[in-house]
XYZ file of C-alpha atoms in Angstrom:
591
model
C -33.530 -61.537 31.836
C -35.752 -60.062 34.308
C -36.173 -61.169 37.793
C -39.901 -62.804 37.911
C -41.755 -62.559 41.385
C -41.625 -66.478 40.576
C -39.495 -69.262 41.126
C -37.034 -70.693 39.166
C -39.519 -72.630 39.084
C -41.205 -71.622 36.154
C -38.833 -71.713 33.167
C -41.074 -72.417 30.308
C -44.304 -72.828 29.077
C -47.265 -71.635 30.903
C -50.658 -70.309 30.593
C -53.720 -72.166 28.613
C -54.362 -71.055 25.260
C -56.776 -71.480 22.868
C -57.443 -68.658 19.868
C -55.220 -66.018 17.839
C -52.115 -65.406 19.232
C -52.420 -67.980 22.207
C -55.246 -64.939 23.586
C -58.592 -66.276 24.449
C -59.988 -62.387 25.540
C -59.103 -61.825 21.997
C -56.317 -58.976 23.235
C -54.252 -59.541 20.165
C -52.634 -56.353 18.984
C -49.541 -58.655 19.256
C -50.482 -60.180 15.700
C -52.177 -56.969 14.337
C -49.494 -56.707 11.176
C -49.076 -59.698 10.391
C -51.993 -61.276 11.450
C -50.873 -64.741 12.000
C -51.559 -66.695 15.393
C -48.820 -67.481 17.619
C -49.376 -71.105 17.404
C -46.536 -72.388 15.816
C -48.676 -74.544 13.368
C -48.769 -74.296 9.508
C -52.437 -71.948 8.580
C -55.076 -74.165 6.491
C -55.117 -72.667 2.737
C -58.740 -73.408 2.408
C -60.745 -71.068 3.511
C -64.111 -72.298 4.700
C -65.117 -68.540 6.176
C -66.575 -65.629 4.493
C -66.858 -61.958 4.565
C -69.577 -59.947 3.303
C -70.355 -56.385 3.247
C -73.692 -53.986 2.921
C -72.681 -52.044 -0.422
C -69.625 -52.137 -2.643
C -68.855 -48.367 -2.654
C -67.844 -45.880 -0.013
C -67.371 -42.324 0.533
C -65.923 -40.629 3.501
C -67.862 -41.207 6.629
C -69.956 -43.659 5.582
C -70.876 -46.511 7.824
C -70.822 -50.125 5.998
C -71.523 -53.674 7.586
C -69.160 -56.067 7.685
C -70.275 -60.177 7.967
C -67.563 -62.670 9.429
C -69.469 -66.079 8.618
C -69.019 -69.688 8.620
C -68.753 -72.734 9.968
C -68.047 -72.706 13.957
C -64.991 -70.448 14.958
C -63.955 -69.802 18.493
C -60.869 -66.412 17.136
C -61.052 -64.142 14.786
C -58.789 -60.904 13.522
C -60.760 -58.557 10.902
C -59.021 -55.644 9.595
C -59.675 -53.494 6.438
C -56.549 -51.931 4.110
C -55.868 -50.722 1.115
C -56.145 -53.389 -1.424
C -52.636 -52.392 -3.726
C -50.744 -52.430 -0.692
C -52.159 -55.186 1.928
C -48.992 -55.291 3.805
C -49.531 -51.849 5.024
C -51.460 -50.331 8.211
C -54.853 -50.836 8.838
C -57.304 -48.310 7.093
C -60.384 -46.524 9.039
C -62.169 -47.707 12.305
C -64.822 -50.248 13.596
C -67.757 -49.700 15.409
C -69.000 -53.069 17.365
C -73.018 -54.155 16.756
C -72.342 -56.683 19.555
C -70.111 -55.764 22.540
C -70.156 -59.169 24.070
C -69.007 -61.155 20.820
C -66.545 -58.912 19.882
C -64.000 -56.042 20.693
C -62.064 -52.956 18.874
C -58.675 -53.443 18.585
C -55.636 -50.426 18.998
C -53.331 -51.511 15.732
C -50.598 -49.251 14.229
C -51.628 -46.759 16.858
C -54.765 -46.397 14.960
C -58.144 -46.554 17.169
C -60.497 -49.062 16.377
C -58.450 -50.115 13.084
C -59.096 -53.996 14.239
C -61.825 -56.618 15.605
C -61.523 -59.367 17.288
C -63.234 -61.894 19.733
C -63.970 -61.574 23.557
C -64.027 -64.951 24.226
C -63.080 -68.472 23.250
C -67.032 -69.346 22.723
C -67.847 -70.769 19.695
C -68.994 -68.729 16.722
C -71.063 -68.979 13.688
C -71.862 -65.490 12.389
C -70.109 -61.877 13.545
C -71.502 -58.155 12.661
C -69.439 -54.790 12.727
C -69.440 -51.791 11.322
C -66.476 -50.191 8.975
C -66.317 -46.437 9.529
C -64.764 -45.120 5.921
C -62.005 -42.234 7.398
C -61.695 -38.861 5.413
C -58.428 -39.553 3.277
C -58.921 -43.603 2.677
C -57.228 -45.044 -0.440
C -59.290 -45.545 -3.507
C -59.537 -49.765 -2.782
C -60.368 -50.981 0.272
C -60.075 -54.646 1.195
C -61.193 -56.804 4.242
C -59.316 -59.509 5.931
C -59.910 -62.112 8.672
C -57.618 -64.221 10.380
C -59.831 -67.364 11.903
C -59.036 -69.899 14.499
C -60.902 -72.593 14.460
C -59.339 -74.516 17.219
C -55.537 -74.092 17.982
C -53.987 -75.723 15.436
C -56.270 -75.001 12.482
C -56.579 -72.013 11.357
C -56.768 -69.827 8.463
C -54.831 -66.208 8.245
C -55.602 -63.511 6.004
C -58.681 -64.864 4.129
C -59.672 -62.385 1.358
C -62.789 -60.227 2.043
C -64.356 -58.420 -1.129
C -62.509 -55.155 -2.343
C -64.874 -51.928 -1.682
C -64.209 -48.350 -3.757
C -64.946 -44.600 -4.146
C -67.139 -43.790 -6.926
C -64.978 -42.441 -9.098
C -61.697 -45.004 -8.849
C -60.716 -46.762 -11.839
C -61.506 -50.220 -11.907
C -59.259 -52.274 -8.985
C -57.066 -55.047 -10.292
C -55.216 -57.407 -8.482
C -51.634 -56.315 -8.132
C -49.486 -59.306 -8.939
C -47.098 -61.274 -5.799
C -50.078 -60.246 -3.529
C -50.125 -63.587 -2.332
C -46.780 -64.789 -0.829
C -46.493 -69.254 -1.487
C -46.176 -71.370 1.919
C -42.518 -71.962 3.021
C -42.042 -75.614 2.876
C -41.459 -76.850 6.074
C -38.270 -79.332 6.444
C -39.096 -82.856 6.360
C -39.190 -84.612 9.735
C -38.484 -88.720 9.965
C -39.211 -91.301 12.203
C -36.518 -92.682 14.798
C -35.846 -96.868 14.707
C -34.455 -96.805 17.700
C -33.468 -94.896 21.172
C -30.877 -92.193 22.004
C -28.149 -94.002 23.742
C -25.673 -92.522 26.702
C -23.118 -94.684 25.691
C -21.317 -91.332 24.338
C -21.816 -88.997 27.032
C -18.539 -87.197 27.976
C -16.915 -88.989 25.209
C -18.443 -87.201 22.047
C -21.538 -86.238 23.359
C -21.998 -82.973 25.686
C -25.305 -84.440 28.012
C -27.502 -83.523 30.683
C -28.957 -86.234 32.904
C -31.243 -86.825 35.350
C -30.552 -89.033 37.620
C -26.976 -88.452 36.738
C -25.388 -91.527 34.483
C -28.912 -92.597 33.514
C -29.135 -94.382 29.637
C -32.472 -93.929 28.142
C -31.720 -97.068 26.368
C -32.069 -98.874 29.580
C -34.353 -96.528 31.916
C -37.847 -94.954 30.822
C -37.578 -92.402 33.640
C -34.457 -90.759 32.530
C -34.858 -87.485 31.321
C -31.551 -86.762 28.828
C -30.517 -84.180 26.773
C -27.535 -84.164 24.245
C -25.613 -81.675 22.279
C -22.606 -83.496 19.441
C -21.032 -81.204 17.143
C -20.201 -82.129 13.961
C -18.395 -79.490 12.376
C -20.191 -75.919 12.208
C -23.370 -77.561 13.195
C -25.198 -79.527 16.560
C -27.237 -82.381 16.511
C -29.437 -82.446 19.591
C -31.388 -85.362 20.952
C -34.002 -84.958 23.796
C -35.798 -87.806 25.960
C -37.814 -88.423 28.333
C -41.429 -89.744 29.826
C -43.691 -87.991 28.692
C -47.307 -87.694 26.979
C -47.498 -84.358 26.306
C -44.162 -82.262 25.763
C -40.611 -82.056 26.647
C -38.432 -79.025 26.098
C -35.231 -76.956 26.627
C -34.028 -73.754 27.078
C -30.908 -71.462 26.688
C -30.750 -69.151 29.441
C -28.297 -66.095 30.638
C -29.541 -66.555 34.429
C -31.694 -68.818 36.156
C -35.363 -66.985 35.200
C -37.176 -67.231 33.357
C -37.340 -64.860 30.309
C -35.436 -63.393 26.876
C -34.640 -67.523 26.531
C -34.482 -69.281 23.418
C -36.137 -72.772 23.764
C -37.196 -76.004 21.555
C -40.505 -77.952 21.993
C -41.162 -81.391 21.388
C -45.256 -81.382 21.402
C -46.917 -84.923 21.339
C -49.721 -84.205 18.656
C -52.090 -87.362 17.995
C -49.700 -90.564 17.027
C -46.827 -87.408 15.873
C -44.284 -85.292 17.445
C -44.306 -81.767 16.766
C -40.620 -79.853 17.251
C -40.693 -76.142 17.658
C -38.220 -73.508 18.551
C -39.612 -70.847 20.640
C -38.447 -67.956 22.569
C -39.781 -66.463 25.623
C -40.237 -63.371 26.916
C -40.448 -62.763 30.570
C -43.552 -64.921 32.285
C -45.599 -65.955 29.285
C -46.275 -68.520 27.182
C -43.521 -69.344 24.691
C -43.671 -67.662 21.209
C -43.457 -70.662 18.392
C -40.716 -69.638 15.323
C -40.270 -70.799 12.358
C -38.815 -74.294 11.737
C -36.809 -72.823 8.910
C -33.597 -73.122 11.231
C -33.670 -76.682 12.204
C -32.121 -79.955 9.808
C -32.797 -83.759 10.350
C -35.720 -82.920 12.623
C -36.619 -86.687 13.693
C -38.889 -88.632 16.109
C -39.640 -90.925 18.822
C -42.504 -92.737 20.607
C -42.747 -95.733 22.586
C -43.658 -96.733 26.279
C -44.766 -93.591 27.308
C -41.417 -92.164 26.210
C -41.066 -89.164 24.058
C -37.186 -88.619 22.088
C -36.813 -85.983 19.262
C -34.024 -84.794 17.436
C -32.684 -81.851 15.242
C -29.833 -80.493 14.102
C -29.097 -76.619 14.229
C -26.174 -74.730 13.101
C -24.112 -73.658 15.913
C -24.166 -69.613 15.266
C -27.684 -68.263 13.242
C -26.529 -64.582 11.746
C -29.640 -62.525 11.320
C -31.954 -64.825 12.983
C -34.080 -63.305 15.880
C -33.794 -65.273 19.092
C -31.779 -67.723 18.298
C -28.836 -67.895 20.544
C -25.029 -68.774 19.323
C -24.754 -71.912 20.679
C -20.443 -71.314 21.303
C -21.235 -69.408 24.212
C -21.740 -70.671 27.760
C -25.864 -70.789 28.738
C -27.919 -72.263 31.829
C -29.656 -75.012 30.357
C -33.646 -76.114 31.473
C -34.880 -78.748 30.926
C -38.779 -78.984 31.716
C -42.034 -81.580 30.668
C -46.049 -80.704 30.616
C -48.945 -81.686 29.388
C -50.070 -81.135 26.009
C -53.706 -81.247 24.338
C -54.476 -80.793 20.260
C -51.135 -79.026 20.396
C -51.580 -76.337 23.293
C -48.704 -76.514 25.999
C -49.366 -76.048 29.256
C -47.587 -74.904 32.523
C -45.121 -77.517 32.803
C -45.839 -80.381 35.450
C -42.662 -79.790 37.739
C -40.391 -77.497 38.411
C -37.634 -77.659 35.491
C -34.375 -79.423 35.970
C -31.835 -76.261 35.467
C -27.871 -77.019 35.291
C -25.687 -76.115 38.309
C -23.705 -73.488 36.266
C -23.104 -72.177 32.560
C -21.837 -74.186 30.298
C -21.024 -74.527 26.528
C -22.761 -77.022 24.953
C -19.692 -77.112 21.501
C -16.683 -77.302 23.916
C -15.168 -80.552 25.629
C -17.852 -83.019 25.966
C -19.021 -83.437 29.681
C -21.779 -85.494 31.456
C -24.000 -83.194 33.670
C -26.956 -82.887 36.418
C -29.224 -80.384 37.460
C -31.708 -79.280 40.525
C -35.084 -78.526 39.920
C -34.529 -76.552 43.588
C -32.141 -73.645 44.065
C -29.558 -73.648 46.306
C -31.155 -70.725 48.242
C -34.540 -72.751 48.477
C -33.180 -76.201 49.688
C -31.308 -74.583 52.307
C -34.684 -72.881 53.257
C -36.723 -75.977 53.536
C -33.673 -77.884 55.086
C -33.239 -74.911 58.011
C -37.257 -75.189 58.659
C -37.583 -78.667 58.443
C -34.599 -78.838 61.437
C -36.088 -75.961 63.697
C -39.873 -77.060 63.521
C -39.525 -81.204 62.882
C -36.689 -81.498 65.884
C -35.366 -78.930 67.459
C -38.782 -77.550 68.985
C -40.136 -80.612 69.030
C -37.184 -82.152 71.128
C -37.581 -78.554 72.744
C -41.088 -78.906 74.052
C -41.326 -82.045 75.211
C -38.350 -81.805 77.682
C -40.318 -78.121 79.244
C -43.713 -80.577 79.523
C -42.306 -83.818 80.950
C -38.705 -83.386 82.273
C -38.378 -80.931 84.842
C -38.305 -83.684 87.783
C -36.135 -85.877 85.781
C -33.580 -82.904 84.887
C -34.328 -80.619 88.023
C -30.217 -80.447 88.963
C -28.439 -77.567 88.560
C -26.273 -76.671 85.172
C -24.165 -73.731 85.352
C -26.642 -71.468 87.359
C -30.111 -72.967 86.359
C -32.130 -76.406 86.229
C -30.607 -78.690 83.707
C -33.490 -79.295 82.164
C -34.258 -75.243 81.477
C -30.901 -75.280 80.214
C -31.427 -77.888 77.243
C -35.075 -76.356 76.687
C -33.589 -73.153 76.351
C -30.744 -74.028 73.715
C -32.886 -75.964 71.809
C -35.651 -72.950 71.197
C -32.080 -70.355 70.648
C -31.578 -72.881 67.961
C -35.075 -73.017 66.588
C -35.557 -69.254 66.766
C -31.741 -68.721 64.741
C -32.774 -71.504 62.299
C -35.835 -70.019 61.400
C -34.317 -66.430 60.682
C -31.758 -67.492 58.904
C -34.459 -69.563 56.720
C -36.801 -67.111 56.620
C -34.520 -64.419 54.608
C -33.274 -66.815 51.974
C -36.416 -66.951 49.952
C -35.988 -63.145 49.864
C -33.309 -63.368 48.668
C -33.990 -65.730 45.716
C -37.036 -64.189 44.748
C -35.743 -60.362 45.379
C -38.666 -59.844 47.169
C -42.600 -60.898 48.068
C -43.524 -63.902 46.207
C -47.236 -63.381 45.162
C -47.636 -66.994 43.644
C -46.786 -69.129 46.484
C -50.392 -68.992 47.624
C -50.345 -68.966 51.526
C -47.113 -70.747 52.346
C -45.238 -66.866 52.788
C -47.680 -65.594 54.592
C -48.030 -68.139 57.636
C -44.403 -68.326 57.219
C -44.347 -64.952 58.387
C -46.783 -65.538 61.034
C -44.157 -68.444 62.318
C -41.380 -65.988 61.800
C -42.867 -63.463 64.372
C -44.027 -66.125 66.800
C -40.587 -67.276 66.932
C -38.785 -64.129 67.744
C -41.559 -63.143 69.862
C -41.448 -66.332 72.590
C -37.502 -65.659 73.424
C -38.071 -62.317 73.982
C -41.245 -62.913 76.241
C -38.968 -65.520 78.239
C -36.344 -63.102 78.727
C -38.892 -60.754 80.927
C -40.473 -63.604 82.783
C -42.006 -63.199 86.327
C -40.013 -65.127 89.300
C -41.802 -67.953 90.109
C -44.443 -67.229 92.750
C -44.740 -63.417 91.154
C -48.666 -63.500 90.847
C -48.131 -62.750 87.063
C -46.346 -66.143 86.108
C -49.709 -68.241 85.518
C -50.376 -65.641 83.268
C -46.691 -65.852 81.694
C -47.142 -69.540 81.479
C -50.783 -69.433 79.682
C -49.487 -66.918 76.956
C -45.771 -68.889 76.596
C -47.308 -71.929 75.874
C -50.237 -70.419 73.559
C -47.653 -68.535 71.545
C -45.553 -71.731 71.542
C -48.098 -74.506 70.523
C -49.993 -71.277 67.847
C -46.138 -71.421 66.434
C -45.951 -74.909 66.085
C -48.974 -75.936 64.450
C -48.700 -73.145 62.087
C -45.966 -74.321 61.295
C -46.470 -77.911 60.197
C -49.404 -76.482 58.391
C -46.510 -73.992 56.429
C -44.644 -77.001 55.817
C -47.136 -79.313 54.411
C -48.160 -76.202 52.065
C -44.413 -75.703 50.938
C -43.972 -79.054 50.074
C -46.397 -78.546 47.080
C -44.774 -75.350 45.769
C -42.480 -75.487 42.339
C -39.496 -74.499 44.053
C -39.445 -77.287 46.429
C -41.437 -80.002 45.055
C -40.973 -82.852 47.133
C -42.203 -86.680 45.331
C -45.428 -87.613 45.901
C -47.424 -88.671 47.557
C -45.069 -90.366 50.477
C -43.980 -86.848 51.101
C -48.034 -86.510 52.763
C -47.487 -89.688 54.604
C -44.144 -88.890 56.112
C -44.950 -85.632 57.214
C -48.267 -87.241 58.812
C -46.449 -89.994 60.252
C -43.882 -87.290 61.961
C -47.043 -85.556 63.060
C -48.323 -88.639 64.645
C -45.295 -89.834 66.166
C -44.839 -86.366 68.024
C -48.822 -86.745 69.042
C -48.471 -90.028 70.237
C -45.406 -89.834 72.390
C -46.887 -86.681 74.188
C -49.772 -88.411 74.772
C -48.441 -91.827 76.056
C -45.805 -89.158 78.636
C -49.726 -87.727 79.250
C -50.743 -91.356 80.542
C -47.775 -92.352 82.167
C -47.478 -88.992 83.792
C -51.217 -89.303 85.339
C -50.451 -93.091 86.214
C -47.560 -91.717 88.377
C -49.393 -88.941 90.615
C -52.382 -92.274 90.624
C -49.859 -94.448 92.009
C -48.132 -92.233 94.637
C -50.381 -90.826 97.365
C -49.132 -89.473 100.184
C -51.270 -91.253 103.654
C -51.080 -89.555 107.093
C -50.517 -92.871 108.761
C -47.666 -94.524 106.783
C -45.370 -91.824 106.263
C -41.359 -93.752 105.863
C -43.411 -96.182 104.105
C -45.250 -93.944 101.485
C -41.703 -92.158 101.069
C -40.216 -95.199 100.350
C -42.324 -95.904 97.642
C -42.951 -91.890 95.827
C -38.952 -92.655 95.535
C -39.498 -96.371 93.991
C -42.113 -94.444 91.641
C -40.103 -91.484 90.630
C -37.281 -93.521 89.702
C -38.901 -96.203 87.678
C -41.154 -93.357 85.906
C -37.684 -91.016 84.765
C -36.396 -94.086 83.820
C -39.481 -94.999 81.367
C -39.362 -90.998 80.555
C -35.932 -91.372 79.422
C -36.241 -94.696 77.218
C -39.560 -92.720 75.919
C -37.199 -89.994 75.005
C -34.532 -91.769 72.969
C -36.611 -93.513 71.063
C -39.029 -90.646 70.261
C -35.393 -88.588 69.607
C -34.475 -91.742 66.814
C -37.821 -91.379 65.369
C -37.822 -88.097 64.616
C -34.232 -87.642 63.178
C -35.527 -90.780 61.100
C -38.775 -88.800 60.114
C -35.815 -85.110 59.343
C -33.437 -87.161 57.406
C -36.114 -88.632 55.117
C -36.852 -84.821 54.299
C -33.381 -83.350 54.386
C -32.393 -86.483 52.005
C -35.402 -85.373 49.705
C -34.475 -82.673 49.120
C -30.795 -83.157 48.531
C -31.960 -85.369 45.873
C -34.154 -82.973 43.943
């Protein structure tokens, strides 16, 4: 499959549709030979539409108008072909009346050989002209594929037959019409899927791991039993719109082969699809699928089918003896149209072969590559320059001693902003990495993250060139250190909150908001009550002319009873925030 500038995080059903071919701009030269909408529904065979033209007869060049008509339509493909052979390639070219209603169409690699709509708006009445081409067949025939809304619709509806003068009378040539396939019968389940089986007979998928979705609503499960040359699957899960899964070679999205389970009214629609790169999925035919049965009740959505385990000659259907990534994703679902699904898709940790030795599985809905990312950031810009700052702002009296060459103090301040500064490289390639490049859907999260990224290699090497300490450039040092530093940090938090949202790390909501507020304000608040107890202490201790031993005695009382609150300050603002990182880090070891 190919590599997607988006996250795993996307496996399967996206985009809104809402006309022919899933195309509400009407670009449909997808469906110009066949003509049928990629909706996966079964078209209505009562055509409520009709097409009219100006004259009956034709000669080359003339110009004849064409009349789509009706009831209200939002889609439409009109085409013209020879009428003794309507499976073949579009005949002659269309010339638009109104440009804003419709648009020509490039079908067969023949200019102009199509119209359809521009738009989704609704329709009553459409007007083209048919431009007759120098060596067009003796019978010409129109016909319009309609959409009234996404699941009914009617394809190929019969226009009148135009001729040349002197053809013989046109008679229809028998078999024109091919007869509906029968779709296969789909039942109603009595009761729910059970786990009792898993890693026994059944191959499953869980999630949480060792969940029963006889026992928990929230537990998303997917089986796979073989019996014999054949695999009966069984999906569940809440839901109110779809669930689905998807065979994959890799973990993108793209050249899949995938199975929908569409909540449609008080029925369950189940679909196989197949996908192809970052688009909507296309519905297949139904024709491969057995004992298609299904399931709702408390919000909960289960559907089964049975599939035989290799397909010869079938497009996009995948042998199911060979080892696959397996998705697993849910969405919301309206009149039958899917939509981008609602979280990132649970994806297996590794291949695996759904016919061999029964096993009981998991998944992520993060990568690998993206935990650690989040992990890495959370540790540099929740703690470690948090920690960092505080000690440079309010403990250089309490730490002033001397550790190996400089003021202990300096020397914790200085490992703990090493730390943040490595942390933050090493998180800032991984995403990189996973997405082989610049991630263009991730809205601003990469682009402040850059922003940190600089700041933070930028403030060690300013430090490493700062003035001595009465040089008459170290205000200045001090004024840019800290703007750079406190720029970096509430850029930062800002990244962080913004990553939280994104597909590849979706954290649960919405405590995810209130814990990173509540770090936020706990970092606030303890460098504001240091603030207080820090202009308290110069308050309290003022040096007098005329009581010198005394006033010493006291600045020494002061000092030591105000490191002494500093440090208490410290440790519990240090227990706080590890609280506040291993919330996160446990997050997101859970996804």
């Amino acid at each position: 499959m190919a590599v997607p500038g988006f996250t795993v995080g996307a496996f399967i059903l996206l985009l809104y549709l809402s006309s022919v071919a899933n195309y509400p701009n009407g670009k449909v030269t997808k469906s110009c030979h066949g003509m049928v909408p990629e909706h996966g529904h079964t078209p209505r065979t009562d055509p409520i539409h009709n097409i009219s033209v100006s004259q009956m007869t034709f000669t080359s060049g003339d110009q004849i108008e064409v009349t789509l008509s009706g009831p209200e339509f939002k889609g439409f493909l009109l085409e013209a072909r020879d009428a003794e052979a309507l499976s073949g390639p579009p005949i002659g070219s269309f010339t638009l009346i109104d440009s804003q209603m419709s648009q020509v169409l490039t079908c067969e690699d023949i200019q102009g050989s199509a119209v359809s709509h521009t738009n989704p708006h609704k329709k009553t009445e459409l007007k083209v002209y048919w431009n007759a081409p120098n060596s067009a067949p003796s019978h010409i025939q129109f016909l319009v594929t309609v959409v009234e809304k996404y699941k009914t619709y009617w394809v190929k509806i019969p226009g009148p037959v135009i001729s040349q003068p002197n053809a013989l009378p046109f008679t229809t040539p028998e078999g024109t019409l091919a007869p509906l396939s029968t779709l296969p019968p789909v039942s109603h389940l009595t009761k729910s899927f059970s786990a009792s089986d898993c890693g026994n007979k059944k191959f499953c998928v869980r999630s949480p791991l060792n969940c029963d979705p006889e026992k928990d609503h929230a537990c998303v499960f997917l089986s796979f039993t073989r019996d014999d040359q054949s695999v009966m699957v069984e999906m569940s899960g809440p839901s109110k719109g779809y669930l689905s899964f998807a065979f994959s070679h890799d973990q993108w999205m793209g050249d899949d082969d995938a199975y929908v389970c569409i909540h449609e009214g008080q029925t369950v629609n189940i679909q196989p699809s197949h996908l192809t790169g970052r688009s909507h999925p296309v519905m297949d035919s139904r024709d491969t699928l057995e004992d298609m049965a299904w399931r709702l009740e408390d919000d909960v959505m289960q559907c089964s089918f049975r599939r035989n385990i290799t397909l010869p000659g079938v497009k996009n259907r995948f042998d199911l003896n060979t080892s696959y990534y397996i998705f697993l994703a849910d969405g919301a679902a309206d009149d039958g149209r899917i939509y981008k699904h609602s979280q990132q898709p649970l994806i297996t940790y590794e291949k695996h072969d759904v016919t061999d030795y029964p096993k009981n599985i998991g998944g992520s809905r993060s990568l690998l590559l993206l935990k650690a990312h989040g992990a890495l950031m959370f540790v540099a810009w929740m703690t470690t320059v948090s920690i960092g700052v505080i000690i440079a702002r309010f403990f250089k009296p309490v730490w002033s001693k001397a550790l190996f060459g400089e003021s202990a103090w300096f020397q914790v301040h200085r490992m703990l902003m090493f730390i943040t500064s490595v942390l933050t490289c090493l998180a800032f390639i991984l995403p990189f990495i996973y997405r082989g490049g610049w991630s263009w859907r991730a809205g601003y999260h990469p682009s402040l993250g850059c922003i940190v990224m600089i700041l933070a290699v930028l403030q060690p090497l300013l430090a490493a060139f700062r003035p001595p300490l009465h040089n008459q450039r170290r205000q200045m040092f001090n004024w840019t250190h800290w703007g750079m530093g406190t720029a970096a940090r509430i850029i930062a938090v800002a990244t962080m909150f913004l990553g939280m949202d994104l597909p590849g790390l979706t954290l649960p909501s919405p405590w995810k908001t209130y814990a990173m507020t509540g770090f936020v304000a706990w970092h606030v608040g303890t460098e504001i009550i240091l603030e207080i107890h820090a202009y308290r202490l110069s308050r309290k201790v003022e040096i007098l002319d005329d009581a010198r031993i005394q006033i010493f005695q006291s600045f020494t009382e002061a000092e030591a009873e105000g490191h002494a609150f500093k440090k208490a300050v410290l440790a519990i603002y240090v227990c706080g925030n590890v609280t506040f990182l291993i919330i996160f880090l446990s997050a997101i070891n859970h996804l």
